[in-house]
Short mmCIF file of C-alpha atoms and ligand atoms in Angstrom, two decimals:
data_model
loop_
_atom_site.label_atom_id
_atom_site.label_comp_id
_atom_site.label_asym_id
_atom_site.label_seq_id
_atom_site.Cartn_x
_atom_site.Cartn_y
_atom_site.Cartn_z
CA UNK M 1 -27.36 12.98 39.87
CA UNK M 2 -22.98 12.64 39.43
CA UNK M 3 -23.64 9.89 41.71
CA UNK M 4 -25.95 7.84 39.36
CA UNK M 5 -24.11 8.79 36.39
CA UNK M 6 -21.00 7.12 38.05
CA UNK M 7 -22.97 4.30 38.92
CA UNK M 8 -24.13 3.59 35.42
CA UNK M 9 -20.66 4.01 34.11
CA UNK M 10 -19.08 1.25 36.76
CA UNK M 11 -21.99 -0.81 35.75
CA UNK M 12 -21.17 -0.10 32.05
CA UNK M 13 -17.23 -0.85 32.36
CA UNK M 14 -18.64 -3.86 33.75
CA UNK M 15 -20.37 -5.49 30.94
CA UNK M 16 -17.61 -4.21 28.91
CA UNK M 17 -15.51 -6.23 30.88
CA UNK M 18 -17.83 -9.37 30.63
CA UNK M 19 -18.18 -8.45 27.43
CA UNK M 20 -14.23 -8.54 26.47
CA UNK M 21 -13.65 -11.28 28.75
CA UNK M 22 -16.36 -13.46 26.53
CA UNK M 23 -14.36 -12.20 23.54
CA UNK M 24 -11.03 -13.56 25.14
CA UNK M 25 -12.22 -17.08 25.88
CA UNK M 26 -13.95 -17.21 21.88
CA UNK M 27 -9.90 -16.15 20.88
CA UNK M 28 -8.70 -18.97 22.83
CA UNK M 29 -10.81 -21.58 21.96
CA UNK M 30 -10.35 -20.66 18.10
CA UNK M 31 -6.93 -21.42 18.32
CA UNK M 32 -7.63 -24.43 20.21
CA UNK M 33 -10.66 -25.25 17.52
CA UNK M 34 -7.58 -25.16 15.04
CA UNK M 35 -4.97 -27.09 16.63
CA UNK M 36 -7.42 -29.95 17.58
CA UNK M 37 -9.22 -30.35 14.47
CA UNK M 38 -12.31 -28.88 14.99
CA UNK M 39 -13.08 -27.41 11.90
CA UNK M 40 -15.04 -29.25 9.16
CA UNK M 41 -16.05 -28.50 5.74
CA UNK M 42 -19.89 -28.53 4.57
CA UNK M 43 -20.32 -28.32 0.84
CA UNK M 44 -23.38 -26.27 -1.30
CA UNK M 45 -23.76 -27.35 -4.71
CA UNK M 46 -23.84 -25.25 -7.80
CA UNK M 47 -25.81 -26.40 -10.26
CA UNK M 48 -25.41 -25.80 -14.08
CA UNK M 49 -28.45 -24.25 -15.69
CA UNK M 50 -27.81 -25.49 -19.35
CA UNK M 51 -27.19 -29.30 -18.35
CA UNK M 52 -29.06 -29.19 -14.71
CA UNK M 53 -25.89 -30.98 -13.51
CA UNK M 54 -23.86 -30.14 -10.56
CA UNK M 55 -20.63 -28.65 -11.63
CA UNK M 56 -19.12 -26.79 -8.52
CA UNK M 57 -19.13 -27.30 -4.58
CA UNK M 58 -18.70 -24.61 -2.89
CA UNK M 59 -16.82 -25.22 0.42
CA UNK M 60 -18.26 -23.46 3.88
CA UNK M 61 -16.41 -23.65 7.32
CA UNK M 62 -18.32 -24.89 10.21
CA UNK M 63 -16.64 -25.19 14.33
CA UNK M 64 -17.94 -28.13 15.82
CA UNK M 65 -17.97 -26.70 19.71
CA UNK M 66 -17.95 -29.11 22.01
CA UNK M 67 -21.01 -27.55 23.54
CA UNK M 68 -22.31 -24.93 21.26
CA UNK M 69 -22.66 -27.91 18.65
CA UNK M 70 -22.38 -26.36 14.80
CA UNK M 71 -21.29 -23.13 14.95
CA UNK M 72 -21.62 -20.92 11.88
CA UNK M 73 -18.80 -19.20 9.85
CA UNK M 74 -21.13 -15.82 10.23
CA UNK M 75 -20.19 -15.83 14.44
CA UNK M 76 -16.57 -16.46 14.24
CA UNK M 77 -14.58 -15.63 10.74
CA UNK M 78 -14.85 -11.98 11.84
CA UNK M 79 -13.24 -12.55 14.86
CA UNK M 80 -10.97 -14.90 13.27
CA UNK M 81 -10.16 -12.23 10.80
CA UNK M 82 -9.36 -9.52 13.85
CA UNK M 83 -7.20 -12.00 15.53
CA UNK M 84 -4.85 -13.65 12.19
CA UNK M 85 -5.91 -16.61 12.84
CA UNK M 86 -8.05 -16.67 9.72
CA UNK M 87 -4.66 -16.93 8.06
CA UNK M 88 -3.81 -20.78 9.55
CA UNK M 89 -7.63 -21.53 9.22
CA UNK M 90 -8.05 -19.95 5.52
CA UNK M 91 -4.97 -22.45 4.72
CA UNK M 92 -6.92 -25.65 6.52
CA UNK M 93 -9.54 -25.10 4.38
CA UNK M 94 -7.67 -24.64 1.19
CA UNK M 95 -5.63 -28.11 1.71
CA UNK M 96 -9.11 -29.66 3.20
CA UNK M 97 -11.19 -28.50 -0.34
CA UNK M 98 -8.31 -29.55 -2.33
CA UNK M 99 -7.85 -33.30 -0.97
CA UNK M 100 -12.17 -33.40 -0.75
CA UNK M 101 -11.92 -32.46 -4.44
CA UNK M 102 -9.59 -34.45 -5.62
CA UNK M 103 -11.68 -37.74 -4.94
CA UNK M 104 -14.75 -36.26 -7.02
CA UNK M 105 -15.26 -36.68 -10.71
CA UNK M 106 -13.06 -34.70 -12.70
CA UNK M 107 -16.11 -32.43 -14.04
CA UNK M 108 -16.85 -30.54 -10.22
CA UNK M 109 -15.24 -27.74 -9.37
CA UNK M 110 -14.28 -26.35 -5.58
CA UNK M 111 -14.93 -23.34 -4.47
CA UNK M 112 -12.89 -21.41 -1.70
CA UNK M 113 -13.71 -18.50 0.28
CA UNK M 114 -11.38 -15.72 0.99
CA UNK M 115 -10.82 -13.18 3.26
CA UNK M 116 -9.06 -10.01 2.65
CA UNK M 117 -6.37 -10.57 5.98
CA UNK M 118 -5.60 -14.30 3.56
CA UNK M 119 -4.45 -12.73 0.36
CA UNK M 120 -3.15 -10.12 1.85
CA UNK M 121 -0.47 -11.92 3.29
CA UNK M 122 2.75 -12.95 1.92
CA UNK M 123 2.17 -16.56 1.70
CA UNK M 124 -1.17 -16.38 0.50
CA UNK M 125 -0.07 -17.82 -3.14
CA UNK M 126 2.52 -20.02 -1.86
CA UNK M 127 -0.32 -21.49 0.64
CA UNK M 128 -2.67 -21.87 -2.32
CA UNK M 129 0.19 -23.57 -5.05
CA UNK M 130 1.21 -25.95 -2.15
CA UNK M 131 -2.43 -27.39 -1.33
CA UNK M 132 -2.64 -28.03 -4.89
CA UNK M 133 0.64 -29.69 -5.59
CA UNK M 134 -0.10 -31.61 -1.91
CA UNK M 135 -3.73 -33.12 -3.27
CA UNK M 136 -2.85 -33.10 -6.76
CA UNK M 137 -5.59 -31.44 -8.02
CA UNK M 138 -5.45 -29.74 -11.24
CA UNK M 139 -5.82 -25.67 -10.79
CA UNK M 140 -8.71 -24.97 -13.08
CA UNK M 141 -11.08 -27.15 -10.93
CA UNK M 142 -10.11 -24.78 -8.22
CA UNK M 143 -11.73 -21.35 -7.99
CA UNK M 144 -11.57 -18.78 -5.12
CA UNK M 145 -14.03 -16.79 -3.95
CA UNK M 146 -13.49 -13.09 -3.10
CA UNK M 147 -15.78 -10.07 -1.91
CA UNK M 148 -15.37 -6.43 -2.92
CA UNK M 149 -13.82 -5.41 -0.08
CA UNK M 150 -10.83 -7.81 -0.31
CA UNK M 151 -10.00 -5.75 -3.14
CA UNK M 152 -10.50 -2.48 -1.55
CA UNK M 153 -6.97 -1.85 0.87
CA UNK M 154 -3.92 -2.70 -0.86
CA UNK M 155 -5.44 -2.88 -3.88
CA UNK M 156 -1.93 -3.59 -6.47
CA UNK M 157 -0.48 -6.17 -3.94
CA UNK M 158 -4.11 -8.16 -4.02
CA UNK M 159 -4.54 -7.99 -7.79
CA UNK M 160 -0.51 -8.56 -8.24
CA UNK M 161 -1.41 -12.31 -6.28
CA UNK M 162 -4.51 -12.47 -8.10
CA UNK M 163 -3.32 -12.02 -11.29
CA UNK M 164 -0.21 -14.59 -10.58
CA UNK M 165 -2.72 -16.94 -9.04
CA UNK M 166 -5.01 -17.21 -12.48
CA UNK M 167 -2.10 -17.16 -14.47
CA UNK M 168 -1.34 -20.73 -12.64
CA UNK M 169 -4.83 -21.70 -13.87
CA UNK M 170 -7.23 -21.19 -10.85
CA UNK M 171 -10.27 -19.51 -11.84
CA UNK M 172 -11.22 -16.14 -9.78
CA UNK M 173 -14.61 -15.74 -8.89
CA UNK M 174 -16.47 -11.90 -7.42
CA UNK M 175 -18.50 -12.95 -4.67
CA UNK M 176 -21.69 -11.58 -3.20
CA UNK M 177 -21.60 -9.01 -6.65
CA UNK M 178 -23.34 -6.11 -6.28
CA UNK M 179 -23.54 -5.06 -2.73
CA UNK M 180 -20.55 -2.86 -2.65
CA UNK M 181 -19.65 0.24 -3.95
CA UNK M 182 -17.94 -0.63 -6.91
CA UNK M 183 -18.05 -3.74 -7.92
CA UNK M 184 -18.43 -2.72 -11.56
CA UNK M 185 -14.84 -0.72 -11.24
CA UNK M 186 -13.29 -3.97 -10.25
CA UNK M 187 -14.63 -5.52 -13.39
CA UNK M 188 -12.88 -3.09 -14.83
CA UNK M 189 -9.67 -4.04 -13.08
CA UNK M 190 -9.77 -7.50 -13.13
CA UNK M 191 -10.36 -10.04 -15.44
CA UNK M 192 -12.70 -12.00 -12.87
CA UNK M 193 -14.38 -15.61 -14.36
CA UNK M 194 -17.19 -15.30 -12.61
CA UNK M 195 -19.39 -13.67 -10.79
CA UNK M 196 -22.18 -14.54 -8.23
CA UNK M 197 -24.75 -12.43 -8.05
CA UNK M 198 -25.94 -11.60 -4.06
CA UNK M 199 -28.67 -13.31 -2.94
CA UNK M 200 -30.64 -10.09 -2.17
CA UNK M 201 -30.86 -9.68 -5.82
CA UNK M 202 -32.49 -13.04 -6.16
CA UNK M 203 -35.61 -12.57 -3.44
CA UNK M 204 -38.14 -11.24 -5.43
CA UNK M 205 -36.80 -11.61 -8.55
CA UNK M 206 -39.64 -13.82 -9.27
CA UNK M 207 -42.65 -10.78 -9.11
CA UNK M 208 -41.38 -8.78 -11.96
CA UNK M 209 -39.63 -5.89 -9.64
CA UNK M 210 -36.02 -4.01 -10.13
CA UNK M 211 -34.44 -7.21 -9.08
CA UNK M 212 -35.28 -9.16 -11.86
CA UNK M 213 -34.03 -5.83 -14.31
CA UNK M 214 -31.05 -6.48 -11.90
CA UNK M 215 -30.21 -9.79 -12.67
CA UNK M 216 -30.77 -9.88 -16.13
CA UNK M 217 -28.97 -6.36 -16.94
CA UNK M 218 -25.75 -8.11 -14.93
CA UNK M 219 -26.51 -11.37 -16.65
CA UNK M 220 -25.98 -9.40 -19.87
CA UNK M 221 -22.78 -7.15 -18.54
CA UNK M 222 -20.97 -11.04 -17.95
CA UNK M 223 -22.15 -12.44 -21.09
CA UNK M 224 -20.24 -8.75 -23.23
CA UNK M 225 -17.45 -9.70 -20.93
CA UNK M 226 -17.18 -13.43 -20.95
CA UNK M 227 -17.94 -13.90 -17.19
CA UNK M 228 -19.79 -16.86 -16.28
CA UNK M 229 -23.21 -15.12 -13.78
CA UNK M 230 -23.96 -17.27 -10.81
CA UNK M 231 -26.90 -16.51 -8.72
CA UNK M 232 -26.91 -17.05 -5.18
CA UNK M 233 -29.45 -17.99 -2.55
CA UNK M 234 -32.80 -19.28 -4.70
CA UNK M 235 -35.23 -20.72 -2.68
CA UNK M 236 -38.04 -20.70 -4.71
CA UNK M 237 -39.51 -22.96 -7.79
CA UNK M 238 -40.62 -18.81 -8.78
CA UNK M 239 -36.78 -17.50 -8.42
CA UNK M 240 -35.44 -20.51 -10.48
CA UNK M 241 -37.46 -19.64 -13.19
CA UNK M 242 -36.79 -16.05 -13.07
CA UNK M 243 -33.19 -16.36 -12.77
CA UNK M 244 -33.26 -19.21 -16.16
CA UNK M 245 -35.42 -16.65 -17.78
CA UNK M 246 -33.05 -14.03 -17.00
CA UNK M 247 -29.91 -16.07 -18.66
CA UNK M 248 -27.95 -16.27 -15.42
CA UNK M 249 -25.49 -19.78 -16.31
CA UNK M 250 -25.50 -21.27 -12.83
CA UNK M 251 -27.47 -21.14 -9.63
CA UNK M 252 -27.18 -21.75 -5.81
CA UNK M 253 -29.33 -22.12 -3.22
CA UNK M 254 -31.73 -23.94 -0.65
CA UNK M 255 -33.54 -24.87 -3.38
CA UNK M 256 -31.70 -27.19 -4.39
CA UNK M 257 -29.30 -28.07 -1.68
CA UNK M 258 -28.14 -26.44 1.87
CA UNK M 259 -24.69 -26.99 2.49
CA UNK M 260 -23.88 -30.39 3.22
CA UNK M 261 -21.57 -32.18 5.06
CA UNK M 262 -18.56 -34.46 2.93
CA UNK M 263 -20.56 -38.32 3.23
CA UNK M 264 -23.51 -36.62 1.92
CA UNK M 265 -21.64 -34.69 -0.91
CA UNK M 266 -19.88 -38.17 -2.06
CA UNK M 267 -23.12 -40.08 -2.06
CA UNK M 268 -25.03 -37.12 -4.12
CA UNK M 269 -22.02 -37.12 -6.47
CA UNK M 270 -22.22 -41.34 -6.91
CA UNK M 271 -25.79 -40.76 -7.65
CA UNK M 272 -25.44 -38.07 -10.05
CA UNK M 273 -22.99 -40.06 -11.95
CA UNK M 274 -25.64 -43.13 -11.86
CA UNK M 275 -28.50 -41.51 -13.93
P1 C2E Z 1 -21.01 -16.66 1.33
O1 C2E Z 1 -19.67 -16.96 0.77
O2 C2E Z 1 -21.81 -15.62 0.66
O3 C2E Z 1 -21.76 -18.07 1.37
C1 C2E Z 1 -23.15 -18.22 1.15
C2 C2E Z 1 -23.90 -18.30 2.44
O4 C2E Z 1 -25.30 -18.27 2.14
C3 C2E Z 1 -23.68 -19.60 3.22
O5 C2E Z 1 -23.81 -19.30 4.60
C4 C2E Z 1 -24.86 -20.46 2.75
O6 C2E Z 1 -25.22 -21.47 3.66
C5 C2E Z 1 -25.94 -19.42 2.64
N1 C2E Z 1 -26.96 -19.81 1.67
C6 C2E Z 1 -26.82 -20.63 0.60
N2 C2E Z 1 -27.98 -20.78 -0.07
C7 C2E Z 1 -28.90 -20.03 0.59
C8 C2E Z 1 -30.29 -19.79 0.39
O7 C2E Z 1 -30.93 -20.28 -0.54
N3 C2E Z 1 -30.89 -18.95 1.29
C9 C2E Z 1 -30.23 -18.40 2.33
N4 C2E Z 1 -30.90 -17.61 3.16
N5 C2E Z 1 -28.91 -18.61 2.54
C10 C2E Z 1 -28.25 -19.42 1.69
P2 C2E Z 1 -22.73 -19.79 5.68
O8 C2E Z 1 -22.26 -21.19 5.37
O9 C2E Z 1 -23.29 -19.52 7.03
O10 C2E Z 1 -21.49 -18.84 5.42
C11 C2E Z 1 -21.58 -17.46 5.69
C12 C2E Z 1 -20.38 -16.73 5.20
O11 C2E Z 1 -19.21 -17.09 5.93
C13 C2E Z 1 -20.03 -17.00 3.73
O12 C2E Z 1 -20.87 -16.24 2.89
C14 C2E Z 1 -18.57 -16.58 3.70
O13 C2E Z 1 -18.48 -15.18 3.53
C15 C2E Z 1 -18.09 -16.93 5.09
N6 C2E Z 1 -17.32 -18.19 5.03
C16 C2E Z 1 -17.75 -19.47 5.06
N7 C2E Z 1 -16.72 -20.33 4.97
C17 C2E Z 1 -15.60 -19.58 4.85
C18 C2E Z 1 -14.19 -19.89 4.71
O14 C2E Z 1 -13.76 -21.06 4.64
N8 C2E Z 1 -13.34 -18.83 4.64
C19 C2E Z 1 -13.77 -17.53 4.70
N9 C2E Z 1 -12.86 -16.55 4.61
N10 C2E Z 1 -15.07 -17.22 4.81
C20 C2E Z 1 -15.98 -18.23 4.89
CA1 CA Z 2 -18.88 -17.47 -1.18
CA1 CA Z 3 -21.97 -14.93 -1.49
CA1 CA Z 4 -21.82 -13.25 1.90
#
């Protein structure tokens, strides 16, 4: 019986070892992935609920392996995150979304994503003033996108750089509200311009359930607070006409557009402007 025990725990420490090995060669070719231009930008629209009109884009990472094809953000910004290198990609993207928006009509917003380990660090607002100056767009059409949990370590440092941040003009936005712990305390603490409500709010909002009180009882806590409420991830003819009924200002989702990559996004945006 010791004897079998061993033998499961050399055949464990094995696919550990495969395991970490695997891990190692992702690390690598991250950094590579970075230094080799890799990375692209797809875009999701958010769409305006009073005017119908698309008024943001929000921008999403994608790796394009050489053979894993597109690889999504979900499989690699942890690991990216573990390993700091989220910190030279997180400022890619931010001078990427800048330049992208800068050639769209003056009216469309872009919207960033980031991680905790990217405002945490020093340069984070330095990073984020640069791209602008660099692509010359004006900070209000810029808005970054953070999750509860960015605020939860280091809490004074992050809202210190927040707060400096909106002072400059960009617009601050709560992402994936309401799956956290206390998302309503951070209202509290900062003065956030919007907030997107998570998209597990949204799935049956449409058959009169909890959700639906949900949405319309946070719709209501952003209009008392002047908060813009964005709801994420409708897929359904049913959930748009909850979420209008409910209030909520904007939406996003498959519904009306998966993210999509830049040529697309420009030709949607000509065609908007045509009609
Ligand atoms: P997120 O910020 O919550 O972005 C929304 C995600 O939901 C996107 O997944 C989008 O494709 C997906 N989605 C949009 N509409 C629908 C819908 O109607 N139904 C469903 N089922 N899903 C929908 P994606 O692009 O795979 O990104 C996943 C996450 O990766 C993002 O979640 C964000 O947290 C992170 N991420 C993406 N790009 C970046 C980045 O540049 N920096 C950082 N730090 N994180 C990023
Ligand atoms: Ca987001
Ligand atoms: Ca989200
Ligand atoms: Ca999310």
């Amino acid at each position: 019986a010791k004897n079998a025990g061993r033998g499961q725990a050399c055949l464990f420490e094995a696919a550990m070892d495969e395991t970490a090995q695997a891990r190692r060669v992702l690390e690598r070719e991250l950094a590579e992935a970075l230094s080799q231009g890799s990375f692209e930008l797809h875009y999701q629209p958010l769409v305006d609920l009073g005017s119908d009109r698309v008024t943001g884009l929000e921008a999403l990472v994608r790796w394009r392996h050489p053979e894993l094809g597109l690889v999504s953000p979900a499989t690699f910004i942890p690991v990216a995150e573990e390993t700091g290198l989220i910190v030279g990609l997180g400022a890619w993207v931010l001078n990427q979304a800048c330049r992208d928006a800068a050639a769209w009509p003056a009216d469309v917003k872009v919207a960033v994503n980031v991680s905790a380990v990217q405002l945490r660090h020093r340069t984070f607002a330095q990073v984020v003033l640069l791209a602008l100056a660099a692509s010359g767009l004006r900070p209000e059409r810029l808005e970054l996108e953070i999750t509860e949990s960015v605020l939860l370590d280091d809490t004074e440092a992050n809202l210190e750089t927040l707060h400096l941040l909106r002072r400059a003009g960009i617009r601050i936005s709560m992402d994936d509200f309401g799956t956290g712990y206390s998302s309503l305390s951070y209202l509290r603490r900062f003065p956030f311009d919007k907030i997107k409500i998570d998209r597990s709010f949204v799935k049956d909002a449409g058959q009169a359930t909890e959700a639906g009180a949900i949405i319309r009882a946070l719709v209501g806590l952003g209009g008392s607070l002047g908060i813009t409420t964005v709801v994420e991830g409708v897929e359904t003819e049913a959930q748009l006409a909850a979420v209008r009924a409910e209030g909520c200002q904007e939406m996003q989702g498959f519904l009306f557009s998966p993210p999509r990559p830049i040529g697309e996004i420009r030709q949607m945006l000509a065609e908007r402007d045509r009609t």
